[in-house]
Short mmCIF file of C-alpha atoms in Angstrom, two decimals:
data_model
loop_
_atom_site.label_atom_id
_atom_site.label_comp_id
_atom_site.label_asym_id
_atom_site.label_seq_id
_atom_site.Cartn_x
_atom_site.Cartn_y
_atom_site.Cartn_z
CA MET X 1 129.01 122.02 84.98
CA PRO X 2 127.66 123.77 88.10
CA VAL X 3 128.69 121.92 91.25
CA THR X 4 125.11 121.05 92.23
CA ASP X 5 124.45 119.57 88.79
CA GLU X 6 127.67 117.59 89.09
CA ALA X 7 126.52 116.25 92.46
CA ILE X 8 123.15 115.26 90.99
CA GLU X 9 124.85 113.43 88.12
CA LYS X 10 127.12 111.52 90.48
CA ILE X 11 124.25 110.37 92.68
CA LYS X 12 122.28 109.46 89.56
CA ALA X 13 125.23 107.39 88.33
CA MET X 14 125.26 105.45 91.62
CA ILE X 15 121.56 104.64 91.14
CA VAL X 16 121.85 103.74 87.46
CA SER X 17 124.83 101.46 88.13
CA GLY X 18 122.88 99.61 90.80
CA GLU X 19 125.17 100.67 93.61
CA LEU X 20 122.19 102.45 95.15
CA ARG X 21 119.01 100.48 94.68
CA PRO X 22 115.36 101.41 95.37
CA GLY X 23 114.85 101.63 99.10
CA SER X 24 118.57 101.71 99.96
CA LYS X 25 120.01 104.26 102.35
CA LEU X 26 122.65 106.75 101.22
CA PRO X 27 125.96 106.85 103.09
CA ARG X 28 126.38 109.54 105.71
CA GLU X 29 126.68 113.02 104.23
CA PRO X 30 130.38 113.61 105.11
CA ASP X 31 131.35 110.15 103.86
CA LEU X 32 129.44 110.49 100.60
CA ALA X 33 130.74 114.01 99.97
CA GLU X 34 134.34 112.88 100.46
CA ARG X 35 133.85 109.82 98.29
CA LEU X 36 132.34 111.80 95.42
CA GLY X 37 134.80 114.68 95.74
CA LEU X 38 132.07 117.19 96.51
CA SER X 39 131.51 119.86 99.10
CA ARG X 40 128.86 119.04 101.66
CA ASN X 41 126.88 122.11 100.55
CA SER X 42 126.71 120.99 96.92
CA LEU X 43 125.78 117.47 98.02
CA ARG X 44 123.06 118.85 100.26
CA GLU X 45 121.61 120.91 97.39
CA ALA X 46 121.68 117.88 95.10
CA VAL X 47 119.84 115.77 97.65
CA LYS X 48 117.25 118.52 98.06
CA ALA X 49 116.71 118.71 94.29
CA LEU X 50 116.43 114.92 93.90
CA SER X 51 113.96 114.74 96.77
CA LEU X 52 111.72 117.27 94.99
CA ILE X 53 111.43 114.99 91.97
CA ARG X 54 110.86 111.94 94.19
CA VAL X 55 114.17 110.20 93.51
CA LEU X 56 115.32 110.55 97.12
CA ASP X 57 113.39 110.54 100.37
CA VAL X 58 114.88 112.60 103.19
CA ARG X 59 113.75 111.27 106.56
CA GLN X 60 114.55 113.59 109.43
CA GLY X 61 116.54 111.85 112.13
CA ASP X 62 116.95 108.70 110.05
CA GLY X 63 118.80 109.51 106.83
CA THR X 64 118.24 109.75 103.09
CA TYR X 65 116.88 106.86 101.07
CA VAL X 66 116.35 106.10 97.40
CA THR X 67 112.61 105.97 96.77
CA SER X 68 110.85 103.04 95.12
CA LEU X 69 111.49 104.77 91.76
CA GLU X 70 108.08 103.58 90.59
CA PRO X 71 106.99 105.35 87.37
CA GLU X 72 103.89 106.91 88.92
CA LEU X 73 106.07 108.42 91.65
CA LEU X 74 108.63 109.88 89.28
CA VAL X 75 106.05 111.24 86.85
CA ASP X 76 104.71 113.42 89.69
CA ALA X 77 107.44 115.84 88.67
CA LEU X 78 105.93 115.95 85.17
CA SER X 79 102.50 116.67 86.65
CA PHE X 80 103.97 119.56 88.62
CA ALA X 81 105.54 121.02 85.47
CA VAL X 82 102.32 120.50 83.52
CA ASP X 83 100.31 122.42 86.13
CA LEU X 84 102.53 125.45 85.52
CA GLN X 85 101.78 125.60 81.80
CA GLN X 86 99.67 128.39 80.35
CA ASP X 87 96.42 127.90 78.48
CA ASP X 88 98.03 128.48 75.08
CA THR X 89 99.83 125.12 75.40
CA VAL X 90 96.63 123.11 75.88
CA LEU X 91 96.58 122.19 72.20
CA GLN X 92 100.01 120.62 72.55
CA PHE X 93 98.80 118.52 75.48
CA LEU X 94 95.80 117.40 73.42
CA GLU X 95 98.17 116.38 70.63
CA VAL X 96 100.14 114.27 73.10
CA ARG X 97 96.93 112.72 74.41
CA ARG X 98 95.88 111.90 70.84
CA ILE X 99 99.14 110.01 70.38
CA LEU X 100 99.23 108.17 73.71
CA GLU X 101 95.64 107.37 74.63
CA PRO X 102 94.61 105.41 71.51
CA ALA X 103 97.61 103.13 72.02
CA ALA X 104 96.65 102.64 75.67
CA ALA X 105 93.06 101.80 74.67
CA ALA X 106 94.27 99.19 72.19
CA MET X 107 96.46 97.63 74.86
CA ALA X 108 93.57 97.66 77.33
CA ALA X 109 91.37 95.81 74.85
CA ARG X 110 93.99 93.06 74.80
CA VAL X 111 95.03 92.74 78.43
CA MET X 112 92.49 94.44 80.72
CA SER X 113 90.91 91.96 83.12
CA ASP X 114 87.20 91.19 82.89
CA GLU X 115 86.77 92.64 86.39
CA ASP X 116 88.43 95.92 85.42
CA ILE X 117 86.37 96.14 82.24
CA ALA X 118 83.22 95.68 84.31
CA ALA X 119 84.41 98.45 86.65
CA LEU X 120 84.99 100.69 83.62
CA GLY X 121 81.39 100.12 82.59
CA GLU X 122 80.23 100.95 86.12
CA VAL X 123 81.92 104.36 85.80
CA LEU X 124 79.69 105.11 82.82
CA ALA X 125 76.60 103.73 84.53
CA ALA X 126 77.21 105.89 87.61
CA LEU X 127 76.64 109.10 85.66
CA ASP X 128 73.04 110.32 85.97
CA ASP X 129 71.20 111.60 82.92
CA ASP X 130 70.80 114.99 84.58
CA ALA X 131 74.38 115.15 85.89
CA SER X 132 76.02 118.56 86.07
CA LEU X 133 78.79 119.45 83.66
CA GLU X 134 81.30 119.32 86.52
CA ALA X 135 80.14 115.78 87.37
CA LEU X 136 80.52 114.82 83.72
CA ILE X 137 84.10 116.11 83.67
CA ASP X 138 84.94 114.19 86.86
CA ASN X 139 83.41 111.08 85.31
CA ASP X 140 85.36 111.71 82.10
CA LEU X 141 88.66 111.93 84.00
CA GLU X 142 87.91 108.74 85.94
CA PHE X 143 86.95 106.88 82.75
CA HIS X 144 90.17 107.85 81.01
CA ARG X 145 92.24 107.09 84.12
CA ARG X 146 90.85 103.57 84.34
CA LEU X 147 91.23 103.04 80.61
CA ALA X 148 94.90 104.05 80.75
CA ALA X 149 95.50 101.84 83.79
CA GLY X 150 93.93 98.98 81.85
CA SER X 151 96.83 99.09 79.40
CA GLY X 152 98.93 97.36 82.06
CA ASN X 153 101.79 99.77 81.39
CA ALA X 154 102.50 101.90 84.47
CA VAL X 155 104.75 104.32 82.57
CA LEU X 156 102.18 104.94 79.84
CA CYS X 157 99.41 105.33 82.42
CA SER X 158 101.45 107.86 84.42
CA LEU X 159 102.31 109.90 81.33
CA ILE X 160 98.68 110.07 80.24
CA GLU X 161 97.54 111.10 83.70
CA GLY X 162 100.30 113.70 83.81
CA VAL X 163 99.21 115.46 80.62
CA SER X 164 95.44 115.16 81.14
CA GLY X 165 95.04 117.93 83.71
CA PRO X 166 95.34 121.00 81.44
CA THR X 167 92.90 119.53 78.91
CA ALA X 168 90.14 119.22 81.53
CA ARG X 169 89.55 122.96 81.34
CA ALA X 170 89.15 122.72 77.56
CA ARG X 171 86.62 119.91 77.96
CA LEU X 172 84.68 121.96 80.49
CA TRP X 173 84.74 125.01 78.21
CA ARG X 174 83.56 122.96 75.24
CA GLY X 175 80.73 121.39 77.26
CA ARG X 176 79.45 124.82 78.17
CA THR X 177 79.67 126.38 74.73
CA GLU X 178 79.13 123.68 72.08
CA GLU X 179 75.66 122.28 71.63
CA GLY X 180 75.51 118.49 71.80
CA ALA X 181 79.10 118.11 73.09
CA VAL X 182 78.05 116.46 76.36
CA GLU X 183 75.88 113.84 74.69
CA ARG X 184 78.55 113.04 72.09
CA THR X 185 81.09 112.57 74.86
CA ARG X 186 78.83 110.05 76.57
CA GLN X 187 78.19 108.21 73.31
CA GLN X 188 81.89 108.04 72.51
CA HIS X 189 82.73 106.78 75.99
CA ARG X 190 80.15 104.05 75.53
CA ALA X 191 81.62 103.12 72.14
CA ILE X 192 85.14 102.97 73.59
CA TYR X 193 83.96 100.80 76.47
CA GLU X 194 82.10 98.42 74.15
CA ALA X 195 85.17 98.05 71.90
CA VAL X 196 87.37 97.24 74.90
CA ALA X 197 84.78 94.82 76.32
CA ALA X 198 84.56 93.09 72.92
CA ARG X 199 88.36 92.76 72.84
CA GLN X 200 88.63 94.81 69.64
CA PRO X 201 91.93 96.76 69.92
CA ASP X 202 91.71 98.47 66.52
CA LEU X 203 88.18 99.69 67.16
CA ALA X 204 89.05 100.91 70.67
CA GLN X 205 92.05 102.76 69.27
CA ALA X 206 89.96 104.34 66.51
CA TRP X 207 87.24 105.54 68.89
CA VAL X 208 89.71 107.13 71.29
CA THR X 209 91.42 108.87 68.37
CA VAL X 210 88.05 110.30 67.30
CA HIS X 211 87.16 111.21 70.88
CA VAL X 212 90.33 113.13 71.71
CA GLY X 213 90.71 114.48 68.19
CA GLU X 214 87.23 116.02 68.29
CA VAL X 215 88.13 118.09 71.38
CA GLU X 216 91.39 119.13 69.73
CA GLN X 217 89.63 120.13 66.51
CA TRP X 218 87.04 122.15 68.44
CA LEU X 219 89.72 123.98 70.42
CA ARG X 220 91.74 124.80 67.29
CA GLY X 221 88.65 126.32 65.71
CA THR X 222 87.73 128.24 68.84
CA LEU X 223 91.22 129.65 69.35
CA GLY X 224 91.48 130.50 65.66
CA ALA X 225 88.19 132.40 65.74
CA ALA X 226 89.27 134.27 68.87
CA ALA X 227 92.54 135.28 67.19
CA VAL X 228 90.65 136.63 64.17
CA GLU X 229 88.38 138.69 66.42
CA LEU X 230 91.37 140.16 68.23
CA ASP X 231 92.92 141.16 64.90
#
């Protein structure tokens, strides 16, 4: 194992064991390096790597601390990796959304507060009839973000938000090229909202499956037609 990876694993073990807890300060660099049997250089590289993925927080002049380790903080690293993906992986992200988001919608229909459901409806009401496609996409992202948050599961919400970015381009592309896509999106959002508001988990799950699956099906057909033309 490379020495930096070994250093990362040893710090991780201290966190997993509870020796280092969220918010706790790491021992001084020379002390920690000696204790773990590492060179100070390898320890320094490990700390740098763990700070990039939000496990550690290096505070100049103060020391290094374990972060809160909240799911939404740690999943930032996933979002960074997702942003680097190429367009040919968008279908895979849509597949993941189709698995995760219906489950989140069903959970939201069970546990989302009345106040949050009302706020979800206000997101739909805020969209003007003559809204631009860009405004529709922004509204779409906000609707799905609030729906995922309504599940009450911070890990699930963070994962959904992390994989949603690349699919926004596909939704924009579809809105510009497929007749009736914008109106269907609005109708499906309304149906999802009404199912959640009525506390009908199965119906909410079914509507989100249809909603995400329709974008996925459109993109498969579009990419398939483009491949045929190239041949």
